[in-house]
Amino acid sequence: MTPGRRSSTFTRLLRHGFTDASAAERLLDSPELAAVRDDPVLLEALGATADPDLALHGLVRLLEAQPGPTARRELLDTLIAAKPLRDRLLGVLGASAALADHLARHPRDWEALVTYEPRDLHPGVAEFERGLAGAADPVAMRVAYRRCLLSIAARDVCGTTDVAQTAAELADLATATLRAALALAEAAAPEDAAACRLAVIAMGKCGGHELNYVSDVDVIFVGEAADHADESKALRSATKLASHMMRICSETTVEGSIWPVDANLRPEGRNGPLVRTLSSHLAYYQRWAKTWEFQALLKARPVAGEPDLGQEYVAALEPMVWKAAERDNFVADVQKMRRRVVENIPAAEVDRELKLGPGGLRDVEFAVQLLQLVHGRTDATLRSGTTLDALQALAAGGYVGRADAVQLDDAYRFLRSMEHRIQLYRLRRTHLVPEDEADLRRLGRSLGLRTEPVTELIREWKQHTGVVRRLHEKLFYRPLLDAVAQLAPVEARLSAEAARERLEALGYADPAAALRHLEALASGVTRKAAIQRTLLPVLLGWFADSADPDAGLLNFRKVSDALGKTPWYLRLLRDEGAAAENLARVLSAGRLAPDLLMRAPEAVALLGDGDGDNLVPRGRAQLEQEILAAVGRADNAEDGVRAARGVRRRELFRTAAADIVDSYGTDTKPVEADQGALVDRVGGAVSDLTAATLAGTLRAVVRDGWGDILPTRFVMIGMGRFGGHELGYGSDADVLFVHEPQEGVAEREAADAANKVVAEMRRLLQIPSADPPLLVDADLRPEGKSGPLVRTLKSYEAYYRRWSLVWESQALLRAEPVAGDEDLGRRFIELVDPLRYPAEGLGEDAVREIRRLKARMESERLPRGADPKLHTKLGPGGLSDVEWTVQLLQLRHGWAEPGLRTTRTRQALAAACAAELLGAEEAAILDEAWVLATRVRNAVMLVRGRAGDTFPTESRELAAVGRYLGYGDGHAGDMLDAYRRTTRRARAVVEELFYGA
């Protein structure tokens, strides 16, 4: 060959899509292709394939495998003369190395592609059964199966059939194969065949008439005794036949395997019997089946064995399938199953996962199946097992917007086409997009992307997954708005009954009210209504993810009614990525946060992205500065305290909102894993806020009554949870009031001034208003309610020197100055330190007294009728148990261990562990119980809007507490069991450390 000619051929090969033109030249020069080497028809046909290099290599192998020159000449003549064969054969060879291998092993099978009659264009089960009819053993069956598969692939790569038709043909071929395999099994064991009636029910993609090239074929077996046969013997026979049939299809032979037959969707999965009677199936589904099992039955279809028995099975179970949406937590169960699938994908593969990844095929399938189960109860047109047919029916009935359905249909077809072509190459079961450049190029060209195959493929793939990701959840909610907004008269809409069904399935207790709210929010042509129509499909999904969707929607309507005319509000929700989801979580998590928000809806601005710090609680210094500035601008004490309480309400909302968002998690922010950090954050934030509010109130009262200087120095000492920086949302502020007369001021005058300050502070902090009251409790003072409300420092000193009881020393472990005169507060702490950290520790008599007091409190203070094991404060292993145990260690060892000299329970516990006063495991058990009990109390306040020490009894409130603690719908029992288990372990530690058991 001359250099010029070589160069010309080389260039032509590159132009026709060959990547290794040198190797292609050598193959074209091979003796097998000598007769057609220069035929332009051949080169054009090769260039039209997905991989010209692969197609040419496969053609040469096929020619080499022909039994002789005559057969080779026949193939070449037909190839050049008959365009249908040329396109089919080269198309397959350029797309599938596995089918090229098959043709090389069975060189006359190319003849299966020659016939081109109408009945060959769309064959069904009968045609495939004829194609398999001559197979007398598993090896022959595999050869016949591949021959049939060859014709399906040829129609697919040539575009004769679309992706849905190809999937249906593959399912029909699977049906014919299952029948042929069962016939072989029956022929091998005629006695077993005579003893039973066996039906094979296809499930999954085979049942849905949408099978892949390489996929497990999911089946369920139903068996009954033949006439007059013993049932148990018949079931044994049916099991033998079913097992043999599965092996015929699944086992590897010299011709490989066909595909695995998977029966794990049967009742009890792999732990259950392979074959059951119809009555046994019914009993299981009536009593034990989970939601996903009814979802799987959507695709159940008899395919082999006794047709009458198969139809009986489907007819008996079908009514149960269409009642599945009435089950508790139906939508949550389906969505949870979808999330679990995504979570189980290896991190390295999630971005390449076509089927299971976000925006993948399973998202479309789950969304369609969810809608089918909700609305198929009353609309039989939706009861198709085929995804695309069901999607079309949903759009026709108005259950899905037509534009959304068209986009999903396009995306699903493209993604399924990618999946088919990826599997076709090696006939291997995979759903991963390849990473190799050559594989991506072949894949892109096989889908008709010829200019820049790799770039175009990745762009279209990402575009379609983005569409699916955006639409698959909105699909469920958007038609609800179309049903009430009624803007586009030409499109079918959800009926009122269908909308009610859908809202009920989402967990709405009052769907009629929910529809009224949606109508109020979404109707009209205003900018506000248009933006809300865009937001609501997403918001409805987030509301449905809570324990009380009704409350979430109602609260959203209230906020929108209050703020809808302010331009920044709608812009915030539309443009700030996190704001809408944060708002949805806050509005549907309980009563406290929405109540705080409704009193001043502009606080919704805190939920925006901003710089990421909007929901971070502000420190005490910053809070005090703002409150004191507001008080300074006020005309009188009442106005000043009103301003301070307004700041407190806003900051309580900030803290509660952050707590809810961290506990629920969002699309962009995972759930906070460190539960202790959540508790510390809330306790610290509420305690700092309370201290700043008291400081501002003190300034307002003093300025209004005495000007700048009070006749007596005055300080408030935080006690209990306040002093320990552990306040909850519903906690009172436990304090001691300490004063010391200014120089030259009579004690009587100073005491009167101090008492007036306290009385006025308490009054102003509890005046009914839009802001929550702050209750100031001084019952931990000397002599309790019988003693003076305010004492001088000298009076405290005299009392503690003469009368102090051991419980008062224990209470003083939490004492910390929170507002007022800093020097007086410091001197008070110096006064009480020897009491709370006594030199050489507590004596045995004092220890016995503390234990006696604790035992009496356990028996006397628990509310009547309360379940002790679920009481977070006084129950075994609860807050009191842990705190008294830690405080006893502080009283006994605080004098020697500086780390124990803290007002904070968790810090003291960690210090005791570091000092080896208890083991690390014991410390961890106590810490876990204390954190959990505190979280429960916070949750109860968030959910009910009022404080409580026990779990709610009302089911929705209990579910909301569970959701805050990380338990999904239907798992309240698991939450209570976990609480009992955690506190039981803690009580065992308390018995040993506190009581010395």
Coordinates of C-alpha atoms in Angstrom, one line a residue, residues 199-203 218-222 262-263 265-267 274 281 285 297 313:
A199 CA -47.7 -20.2 39.8
V200 CA -44.8 -17.9 39.2
I201 CA -45.6 -14.2 39.9
A202 CA -43.2 -11.7 38.4
M203 CA -42.4 -8.7 40.6
D218 CA -37.9 -10.9 41.0
V219 CA -40.5 -13.5 41.6
I220 CA -42.9 -14.9 44.2
F221 CA -44.1 -18.5 44.1
V222 CA -47.7 -19.6 45.0
D262 CA -34.6 -13.5 43.1
A263 CA -37.4 -14.6 45.4
L265 CA -39.6 -10.2 47.9
R266 CA -41.7 -13.1 49.2
P267 CA -43.3 -12.9 52.7
L274 CA -39.9 -20.3 49.1
H281 CA -49.9 -15.4 51.5
Y285 CA -50.2 -9.6 54.1
L297 CA -47.1 -5.7 44.8
Y313 CA -53.3 -14.5 43.7

